[in-house]
XYZ file of C-alpha atoms in Angstrom:
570
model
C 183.466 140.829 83.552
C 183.047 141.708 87.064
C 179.589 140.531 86.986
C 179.983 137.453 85.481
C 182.634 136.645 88.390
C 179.934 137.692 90.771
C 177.083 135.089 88.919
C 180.271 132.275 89.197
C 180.542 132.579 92.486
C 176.473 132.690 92.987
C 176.419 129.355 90.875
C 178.975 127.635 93.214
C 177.419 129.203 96.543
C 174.823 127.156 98.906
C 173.149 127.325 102.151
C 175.507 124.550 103.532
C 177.972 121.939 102.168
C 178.335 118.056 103.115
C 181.636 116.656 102.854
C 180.566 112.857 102.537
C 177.329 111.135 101.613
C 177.733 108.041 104.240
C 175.979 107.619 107.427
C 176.342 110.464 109.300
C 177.037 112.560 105.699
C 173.204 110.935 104.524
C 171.783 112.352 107.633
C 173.235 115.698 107.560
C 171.805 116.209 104.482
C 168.270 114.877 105.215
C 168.251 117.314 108.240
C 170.126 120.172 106.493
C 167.745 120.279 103.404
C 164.754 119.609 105.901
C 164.845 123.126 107.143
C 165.175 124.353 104.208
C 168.787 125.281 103.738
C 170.108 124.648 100.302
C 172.903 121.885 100.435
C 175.689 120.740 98.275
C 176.764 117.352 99.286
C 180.130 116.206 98.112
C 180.462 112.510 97.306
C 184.236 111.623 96.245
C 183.382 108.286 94.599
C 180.806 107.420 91.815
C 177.325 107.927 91.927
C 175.350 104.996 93.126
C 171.286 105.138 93.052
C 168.985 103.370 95.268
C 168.168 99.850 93.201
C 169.269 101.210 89.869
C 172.989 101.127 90.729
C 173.066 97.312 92.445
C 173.947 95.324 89.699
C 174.857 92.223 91.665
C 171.335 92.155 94.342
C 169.031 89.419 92.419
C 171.949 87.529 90.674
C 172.029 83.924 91.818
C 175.006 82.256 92.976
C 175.243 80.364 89.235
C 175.073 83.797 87.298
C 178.542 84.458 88.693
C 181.641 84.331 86.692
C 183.555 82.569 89.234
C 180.488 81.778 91.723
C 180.941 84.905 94.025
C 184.665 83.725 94.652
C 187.800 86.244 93.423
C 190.154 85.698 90.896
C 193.352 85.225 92.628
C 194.622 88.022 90.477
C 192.152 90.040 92.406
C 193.415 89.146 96.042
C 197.002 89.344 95.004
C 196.750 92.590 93.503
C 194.446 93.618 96.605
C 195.737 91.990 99.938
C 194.559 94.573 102.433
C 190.387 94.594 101.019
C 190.885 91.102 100.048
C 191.010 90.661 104.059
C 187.760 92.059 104.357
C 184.822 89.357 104.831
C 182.630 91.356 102.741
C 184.425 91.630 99.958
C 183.953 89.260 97.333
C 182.631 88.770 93.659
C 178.816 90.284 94.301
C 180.439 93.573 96.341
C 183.722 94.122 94.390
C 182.396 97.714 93.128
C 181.288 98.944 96.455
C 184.986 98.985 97.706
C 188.280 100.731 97.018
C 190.648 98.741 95.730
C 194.325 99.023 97.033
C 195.362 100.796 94.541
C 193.053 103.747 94.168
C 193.905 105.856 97.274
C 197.144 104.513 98.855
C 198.028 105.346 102.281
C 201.295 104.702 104.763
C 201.381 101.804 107.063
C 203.851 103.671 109.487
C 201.971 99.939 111.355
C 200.164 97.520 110.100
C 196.649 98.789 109.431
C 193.818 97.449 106.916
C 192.307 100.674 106.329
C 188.517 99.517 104.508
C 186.562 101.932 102.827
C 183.575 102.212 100.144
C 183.610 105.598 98.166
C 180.460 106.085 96.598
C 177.001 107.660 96.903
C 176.159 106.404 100.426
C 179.734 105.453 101.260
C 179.954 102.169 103.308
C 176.328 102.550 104.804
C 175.618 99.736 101.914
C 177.959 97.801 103.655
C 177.560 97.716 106.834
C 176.723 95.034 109.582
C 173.867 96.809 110.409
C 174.066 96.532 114.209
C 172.624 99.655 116.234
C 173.200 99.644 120.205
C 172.881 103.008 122.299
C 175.659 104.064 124.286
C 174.859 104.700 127.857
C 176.534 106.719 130.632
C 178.743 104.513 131.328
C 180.204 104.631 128.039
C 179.798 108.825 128.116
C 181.187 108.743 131.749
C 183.852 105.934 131.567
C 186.869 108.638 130.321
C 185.939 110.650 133.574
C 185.851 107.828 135.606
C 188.670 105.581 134.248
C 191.343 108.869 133.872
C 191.761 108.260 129.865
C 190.820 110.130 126.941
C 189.418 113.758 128.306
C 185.746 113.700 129.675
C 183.132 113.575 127.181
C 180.683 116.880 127.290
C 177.903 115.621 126.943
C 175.943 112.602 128.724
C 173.553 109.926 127.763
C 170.393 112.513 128.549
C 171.375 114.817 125.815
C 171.917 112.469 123.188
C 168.824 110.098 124.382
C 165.889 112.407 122.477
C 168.141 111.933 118.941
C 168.605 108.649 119.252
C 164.679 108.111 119.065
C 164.156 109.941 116.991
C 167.076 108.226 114.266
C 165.719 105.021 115.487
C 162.301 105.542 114.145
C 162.919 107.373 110.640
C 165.846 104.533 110.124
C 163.975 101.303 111.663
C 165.934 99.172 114.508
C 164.823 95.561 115.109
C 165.056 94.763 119.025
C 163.771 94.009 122.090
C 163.669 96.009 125.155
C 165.407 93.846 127.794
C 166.142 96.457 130.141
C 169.467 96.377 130.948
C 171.437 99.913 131.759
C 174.612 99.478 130.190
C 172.606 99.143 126.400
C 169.393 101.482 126.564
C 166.473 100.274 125.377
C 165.171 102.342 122.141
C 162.218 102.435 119.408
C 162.073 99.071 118.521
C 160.659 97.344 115.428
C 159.438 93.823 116.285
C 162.967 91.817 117.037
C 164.198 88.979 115.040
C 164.229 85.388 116.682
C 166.732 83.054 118.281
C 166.852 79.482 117.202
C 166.376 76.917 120.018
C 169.819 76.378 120.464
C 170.477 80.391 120.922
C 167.548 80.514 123.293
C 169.374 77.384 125.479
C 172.271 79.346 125.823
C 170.818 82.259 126.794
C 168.401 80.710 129.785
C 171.977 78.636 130.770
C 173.957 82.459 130.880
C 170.642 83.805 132.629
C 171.060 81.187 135.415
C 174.414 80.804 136.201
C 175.797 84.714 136.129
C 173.503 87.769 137.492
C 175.632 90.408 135.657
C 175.515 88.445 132.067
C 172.620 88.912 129.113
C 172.359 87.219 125.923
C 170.083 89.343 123.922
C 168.605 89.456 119.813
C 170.762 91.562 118.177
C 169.520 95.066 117.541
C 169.566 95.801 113.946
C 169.043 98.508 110.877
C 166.329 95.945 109.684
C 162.638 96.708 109.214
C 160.890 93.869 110.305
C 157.385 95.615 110.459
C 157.083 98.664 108.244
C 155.821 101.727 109.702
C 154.393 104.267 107.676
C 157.313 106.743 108.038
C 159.478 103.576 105.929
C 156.674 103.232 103.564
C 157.030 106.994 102.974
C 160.484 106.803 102.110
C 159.445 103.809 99.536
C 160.954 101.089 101.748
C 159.653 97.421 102.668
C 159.814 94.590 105.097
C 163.665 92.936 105.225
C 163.265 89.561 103.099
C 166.169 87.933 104.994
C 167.660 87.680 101.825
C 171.411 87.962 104.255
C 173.057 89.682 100.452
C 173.167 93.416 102.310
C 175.879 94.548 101.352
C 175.194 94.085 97.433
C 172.158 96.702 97.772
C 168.982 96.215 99.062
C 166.515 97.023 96.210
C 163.684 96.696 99.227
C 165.398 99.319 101.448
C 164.316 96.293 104.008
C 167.933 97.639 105.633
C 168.663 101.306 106.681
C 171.554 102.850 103.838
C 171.848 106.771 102.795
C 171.004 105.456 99.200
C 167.328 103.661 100.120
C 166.547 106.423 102.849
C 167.862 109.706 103.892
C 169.249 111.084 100.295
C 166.009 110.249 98.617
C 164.478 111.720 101.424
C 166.756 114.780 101.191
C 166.140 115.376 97.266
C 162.596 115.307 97.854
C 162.927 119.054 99.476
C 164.295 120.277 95.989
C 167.440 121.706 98.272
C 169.696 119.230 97.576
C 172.550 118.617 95.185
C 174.701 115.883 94.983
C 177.900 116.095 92.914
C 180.053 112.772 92.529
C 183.106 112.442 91.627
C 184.223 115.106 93.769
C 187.468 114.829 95.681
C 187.694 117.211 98.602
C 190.752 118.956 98.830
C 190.915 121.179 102.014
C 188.368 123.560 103.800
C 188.823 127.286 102.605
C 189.062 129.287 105.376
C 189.420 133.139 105.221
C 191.630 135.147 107.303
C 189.552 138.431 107.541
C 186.378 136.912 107.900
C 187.396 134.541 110.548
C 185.469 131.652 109.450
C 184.905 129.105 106.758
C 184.272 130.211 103.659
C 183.848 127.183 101.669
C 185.179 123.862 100.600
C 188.033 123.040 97.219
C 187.385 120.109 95.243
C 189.187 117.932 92.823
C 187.079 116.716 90.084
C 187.909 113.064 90.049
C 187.579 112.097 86.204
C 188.559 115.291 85.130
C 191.410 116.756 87.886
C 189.955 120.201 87.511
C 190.311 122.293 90.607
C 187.252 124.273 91.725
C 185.497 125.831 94.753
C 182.173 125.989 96.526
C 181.291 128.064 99.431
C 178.772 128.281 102.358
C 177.841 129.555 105.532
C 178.283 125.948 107.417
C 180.144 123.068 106.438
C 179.541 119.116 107.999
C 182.707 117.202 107.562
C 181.678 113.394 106.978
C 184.144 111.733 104.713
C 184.986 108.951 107.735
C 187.112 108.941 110.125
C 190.521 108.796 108.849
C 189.340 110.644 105.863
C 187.980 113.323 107.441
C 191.404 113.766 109.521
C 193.040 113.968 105.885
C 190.536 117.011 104.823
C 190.896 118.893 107.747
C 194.812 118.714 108.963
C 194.979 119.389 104.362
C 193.025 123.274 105.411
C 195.678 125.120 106.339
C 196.057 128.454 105.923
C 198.062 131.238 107.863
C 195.890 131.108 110.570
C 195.851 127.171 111.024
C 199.335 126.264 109.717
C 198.949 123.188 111.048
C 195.134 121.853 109.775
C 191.577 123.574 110.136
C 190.827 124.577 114.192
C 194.084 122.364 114.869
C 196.084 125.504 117.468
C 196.959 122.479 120.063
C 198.577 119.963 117.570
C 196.250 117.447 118.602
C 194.424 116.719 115.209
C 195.004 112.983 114.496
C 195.899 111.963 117.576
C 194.064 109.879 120.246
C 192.499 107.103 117.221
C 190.637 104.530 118.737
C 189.161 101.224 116.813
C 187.544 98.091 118.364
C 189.058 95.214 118.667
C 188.046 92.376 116.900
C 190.741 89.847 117.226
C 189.617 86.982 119.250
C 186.193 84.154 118.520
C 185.499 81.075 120.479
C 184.014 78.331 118.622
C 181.986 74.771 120.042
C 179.725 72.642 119.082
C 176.604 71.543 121.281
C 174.873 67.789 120.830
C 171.262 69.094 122.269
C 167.976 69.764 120.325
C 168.877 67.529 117.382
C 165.096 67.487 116.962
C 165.029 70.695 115.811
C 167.273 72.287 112.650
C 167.239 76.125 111.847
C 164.627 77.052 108.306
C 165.454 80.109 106.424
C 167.759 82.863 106.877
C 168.206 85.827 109.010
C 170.269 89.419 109.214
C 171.078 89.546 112.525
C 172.480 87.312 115.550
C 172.371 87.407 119.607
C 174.404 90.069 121.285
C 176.171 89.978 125.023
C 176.446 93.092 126.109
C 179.753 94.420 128.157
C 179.826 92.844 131.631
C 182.927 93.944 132.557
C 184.291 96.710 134.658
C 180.305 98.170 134.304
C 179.557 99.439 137.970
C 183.172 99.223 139.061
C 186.657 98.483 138.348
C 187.082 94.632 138.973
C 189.835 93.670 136.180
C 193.557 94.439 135.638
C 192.193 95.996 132.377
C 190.575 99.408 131.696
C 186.900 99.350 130.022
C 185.492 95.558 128.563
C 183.792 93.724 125.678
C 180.619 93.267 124.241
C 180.256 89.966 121.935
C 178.446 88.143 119.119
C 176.889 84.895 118.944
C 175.291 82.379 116.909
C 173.693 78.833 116.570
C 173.798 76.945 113.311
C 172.742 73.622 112.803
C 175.806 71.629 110.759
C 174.391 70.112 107.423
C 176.435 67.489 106.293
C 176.154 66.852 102.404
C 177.000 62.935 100.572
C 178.720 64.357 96.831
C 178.928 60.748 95.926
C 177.349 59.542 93.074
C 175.597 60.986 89.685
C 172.737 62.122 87.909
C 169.275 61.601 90.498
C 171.374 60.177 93.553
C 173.374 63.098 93.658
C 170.574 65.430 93.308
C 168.546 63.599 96.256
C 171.379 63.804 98.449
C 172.451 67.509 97.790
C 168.663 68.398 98.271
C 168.309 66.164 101.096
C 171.042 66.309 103.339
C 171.942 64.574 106.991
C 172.234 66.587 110.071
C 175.080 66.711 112.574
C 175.124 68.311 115.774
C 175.118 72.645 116.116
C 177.749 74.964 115.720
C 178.340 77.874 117.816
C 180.628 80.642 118.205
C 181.107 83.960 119.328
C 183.220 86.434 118.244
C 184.623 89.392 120.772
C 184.222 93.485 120.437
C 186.793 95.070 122.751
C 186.712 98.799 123.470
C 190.538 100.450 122.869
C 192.055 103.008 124.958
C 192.464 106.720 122.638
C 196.249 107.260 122.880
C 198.215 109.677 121.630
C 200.524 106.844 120.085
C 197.923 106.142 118.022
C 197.403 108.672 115.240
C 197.275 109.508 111.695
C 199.515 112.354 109.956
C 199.927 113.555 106.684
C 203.112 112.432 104.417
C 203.479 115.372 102.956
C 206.693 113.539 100.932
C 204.116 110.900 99.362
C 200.787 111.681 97.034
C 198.019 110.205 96.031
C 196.599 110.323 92.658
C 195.269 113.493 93.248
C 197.990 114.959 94.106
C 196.954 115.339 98.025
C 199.260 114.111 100.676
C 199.188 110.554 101.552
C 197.371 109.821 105.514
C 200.331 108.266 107.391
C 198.811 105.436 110.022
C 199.941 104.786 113.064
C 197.851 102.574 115.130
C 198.381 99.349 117.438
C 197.348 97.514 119.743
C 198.533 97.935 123.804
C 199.001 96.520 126.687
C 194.984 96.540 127.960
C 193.873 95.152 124.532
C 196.063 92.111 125.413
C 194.691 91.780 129.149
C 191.081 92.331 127.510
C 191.366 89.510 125.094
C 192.848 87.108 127.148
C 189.435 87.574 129.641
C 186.797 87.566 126.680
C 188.778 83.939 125.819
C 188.687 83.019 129.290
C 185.302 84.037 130.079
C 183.864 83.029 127.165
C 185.278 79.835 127.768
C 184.109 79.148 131.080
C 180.384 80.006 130.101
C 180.847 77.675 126.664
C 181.769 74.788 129.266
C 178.553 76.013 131.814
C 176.387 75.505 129.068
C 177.452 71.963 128.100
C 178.866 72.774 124.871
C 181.893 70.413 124.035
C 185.145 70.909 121.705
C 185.346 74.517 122.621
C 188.627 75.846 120.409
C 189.552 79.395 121.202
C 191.022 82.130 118.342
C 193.115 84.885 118.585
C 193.567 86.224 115.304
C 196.505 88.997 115.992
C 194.510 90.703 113.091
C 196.149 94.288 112.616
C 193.634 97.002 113.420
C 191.338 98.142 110.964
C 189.534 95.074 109.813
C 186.712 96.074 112.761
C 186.512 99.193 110.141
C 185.257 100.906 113.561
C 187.625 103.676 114.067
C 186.801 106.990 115.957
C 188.788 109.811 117.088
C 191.214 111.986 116.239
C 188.683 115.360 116.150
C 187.602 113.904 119.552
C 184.677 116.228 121.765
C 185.771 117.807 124.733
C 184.724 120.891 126.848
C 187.973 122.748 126.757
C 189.684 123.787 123.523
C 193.294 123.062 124.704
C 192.598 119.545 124.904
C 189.517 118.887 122.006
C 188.860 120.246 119.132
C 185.036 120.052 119.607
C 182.287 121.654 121.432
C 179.238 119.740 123.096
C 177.427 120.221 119.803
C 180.303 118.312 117.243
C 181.381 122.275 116.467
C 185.150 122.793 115.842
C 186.323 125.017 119.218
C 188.334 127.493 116.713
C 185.817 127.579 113.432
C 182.633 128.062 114.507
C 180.724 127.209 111.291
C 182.096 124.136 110.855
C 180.964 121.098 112.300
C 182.198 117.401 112.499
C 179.576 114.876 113.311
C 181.056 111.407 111.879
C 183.364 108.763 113.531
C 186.222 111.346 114.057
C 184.597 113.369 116.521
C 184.477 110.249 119.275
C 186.039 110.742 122.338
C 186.410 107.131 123.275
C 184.933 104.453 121.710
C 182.591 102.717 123.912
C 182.123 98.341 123.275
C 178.848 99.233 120.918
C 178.860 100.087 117.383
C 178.974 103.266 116.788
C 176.691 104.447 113.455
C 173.935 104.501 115.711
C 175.948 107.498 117.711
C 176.830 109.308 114.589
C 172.808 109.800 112.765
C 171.946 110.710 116.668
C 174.941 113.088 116.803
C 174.517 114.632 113.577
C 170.559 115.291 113.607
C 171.720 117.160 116.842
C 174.079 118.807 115.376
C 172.121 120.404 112.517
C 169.658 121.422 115.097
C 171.655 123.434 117.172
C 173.449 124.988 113.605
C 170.473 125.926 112.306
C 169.058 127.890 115.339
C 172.282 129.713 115.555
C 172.199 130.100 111.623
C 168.779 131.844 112.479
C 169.905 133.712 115.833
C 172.579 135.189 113.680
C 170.506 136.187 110.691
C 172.578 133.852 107.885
């Protein structure tokens, strides 16, 4: 008997476990099982497999029941995903409903998530900017948050070397608040894009408008071909599955990538419970899992553990470990677990239309728009605000359509319709202050259907959000009416937070334990083996997206744990 309880724990023991097959969780295995280490990643939703498991990506628009719109059964029985723009008919089974993992709105907040093989990397915008020093040195500098440990020059040599396995679209326009990177050929502005941006580039020194830089291979290299992945069609249906892999997701490139090794395993279905942590040994032991069709209980151990389930998620998992020598959550001895959340916000767009180059009309389609990058409070404090913006924007040429008529009339016209003037619009991406107002807690007095505390939310907007979109408006404004464009209507949507389905923190990086609860190297301060490498460990939250930052942060982070896994003899 003894034996057999020896083999049962042999069957359930690997090298290292991933909690969390997204972004960050796709990467960590890629690297993990790279050098060799067996790994057990941990998916909690269904199993989803590159091309096989996209059942909406060549469906036309007619081969929908209700034409890619939702039954209004649907959106009543789901108003928080229903507010999401990518959720619709073709994406449905990509995201969790309302139902399936409730949570507690202590304040409004539309918590978004996609639980499946590859999480919500299949539904992502796809939009991959660096972070500079002045993003890594703006807590320092501004007095909020606690100083970040590391600096853009430690974090530089992972970003290029994400960039190039995952393929970014870009230019290199040379401008220091948004490093340049390895760049796939860029996608294009239309003429009316490129107008705006020579109008910005005349009238205001301290203001770019740049090509997007995006998860889109526009030229394959043969590191994409090796991973069985081809030239973006501009098909603009991401987020149903690309069965091209012409966008970067965990599904088309680093868990394929990672199974190749033969160390990998990937187990669905698999709800983690808590982090086991043993008292004797000091350190991790393993991780306890909730089958998800089943409810069984079981356990699997290992001698490091990467915690990507997503932000908020991964706050659930770890403040869930206790154990009598973390009462209150896994590495948690200064209470400050779940605190200091921080989001972008997303609440304001400008809109306008512009009456120039009605020669010209936009052909095709494309995955990607311009991109102004923050411009203020870079080199010094010059607003009543703390941090700034960054901010879309797009051209479109406005097709106007005659419905009258029947039979060949109405197809001529439909196929052949007038042109008005362009559309444009820009939409704002405000960095938020990490407070420790804003956190998450467990409700220990609610459960889920697992039987797991509920994640209590409590997140808002302040003060310097306010101030911050009031001055995108304004400024946006002024350089709408600089360029010429005409009925400029401004937007603030007072969306709760959430819907940017951007937020960071609450396992925030930090040099000194009693204020962090990592290291420089995404390691939790008080469990050395276990490491943290997804949108909870941000510090602050910069005005760039931030999956870029976690692939970069987590190939780093595998790095340094496997030369101390080596040093050490594991």
């Amino acid at each position: 008997m003894a034996n057999l309880a020896i083999d049962a724990v042999k069957d359930m023991t690997y090298d290292a476990i991933v909690i969390g097959s997204g972004i960050s969780g796709g990467w960590a295995a890629k690297e993990l099982t790279g050098h060799g280490l067996k790994t057990l990643v941990l998916e909690r939703g269904k199993d989803v497999k590159h091309i096989k498991d996209y059942p909406t990506t060549t469906k036309n628009p007619w081969e929908f029941e209700h034409r890619g719109q939702l039954p209004l059964e649907v959106k009543n029985q789901n108003p928080i995903i229903s507010k999401c723009y990518a959720f619709y008919e073709g994406t449905e089974q990509f995201f969790v409903k309302d139902a399936e993992h409730p949570y507690v709105q202590e304040k409004p907040f539309d918590w978004i998530r996609g639980y499946q093989v590859g999480g919500k990397s299949l539904l992502w915008a796809r939009q991959t900017q660096r972070w500079s020093d002045f993003d890594f040195e703006g807590p320092a500098r501004d007095g909020f948050a606690v100083d970040w440990p590391i600096r853009y020059a430690d974090i530089a040599p992972w970003y290029s070397y994400v960039e190039k396995f995952a393929g970014i679209s870009g230019n290199r326009d040379g401008i220091p608040q948004l490093p340049d990177g390895e760049f796939l050929p860029p996608h294009e502005m239309n003429c009316a894009e490129t107008f705006f941006q020579k109008q910005v580039a005349q009238k205001y020194k301290d203001r770019q408008v740049i090509m997007g830089r995006a998860a889109h291979i526009t030229k394959p290299q043969p590191i994409h071909l090796e991973q069985g992945r081809a030239q973006c069609q501009h098909r603009t249906i991401c987020e149903r599955g690309c069965p091209f892999g012409g966008y970067f997701s965990s599904n088309a490139s680093t868990i394929p990538w990672a199974a190749r090794t033969g160390n990998l395993t990937l187990r669905a279905d698999s709800v983690v419970h808590s982090i086991i942590y043993d008292d004797e040994k000091g350190k991790a032991t393993g991780v306890r899992v909730i089958d998800a069709n089943t409810k069984e209980v079981m356990e699997f151990y290992a001698k490091i553990i990467f915690v990507n389930a997503a932000a908020l998620n991964t706050n659930l998992i770890l403040l869930n470990s206790t154990s009598k020598r973390f009462p209150n959550g896994l590495g948690n001895d200064n209470e400050l677990m779940g605190k200091y959340v921080g989001f972008h916000n997303y609440r304001a767009r400008v809109s306008a239309e512009y009456d120039g180059h009605l020669d010209s009309t936009t052909d095709g389609r494309r995955p990607n728009s311009p991109y102004i990058p923050r411009f203020r409070n870079v080199h010094k404090q010059e607003t009543d605000f703390l941090r700034g913006y960054a901010a879309g924007f797009n051209a479109n040429r406005k097709s106007i359509t005659n419905q009258d008529g029947l039979g060949e009339s109405l197809k001529n016209s439909l196929l052949n319709p007038s042109l008005g003037g362009w559309s444009v619009g820009s939409h704002m991406m405000g960095e938020t202050i990490p407070k420790e107002s804003n956190y998450v807690a467990l409700d220990k007095s609610k459960k889920d259907p697992y039987d797991m505390p509920q994640l209590k939310v409590s997140i808002d907007y302040d003060e310097n959000d306010e101030k911050m979109t009031k001055d995108y408006i304004e400024q946006m404004t002024e350089m709408f009416t600089n360029a010429g464009f005409k009925n400029i209507q401004a937007k603030d949507s007072k969306q709760a937070p959430g819907l940017d389905i951007h937020e960071m923190g609450g396992v925030r990086m930090g040099k000194d334990p009693k204020t962090s609860l990592l290291n420089k190297w995404n390691q939790l301060h008080e469990c050395k083996n276990v490491f943290v490498t997804d949108g909870a460990s941000m510090t602050s939250t910069s005005t760039q997206n931030p999956s870029l930052t976690y692939m970069a942060f987590t190939a780093r982070a595998v790095d340094y744990a496997v030369k101390e896994m080596k040093k050490m003899n594991l």
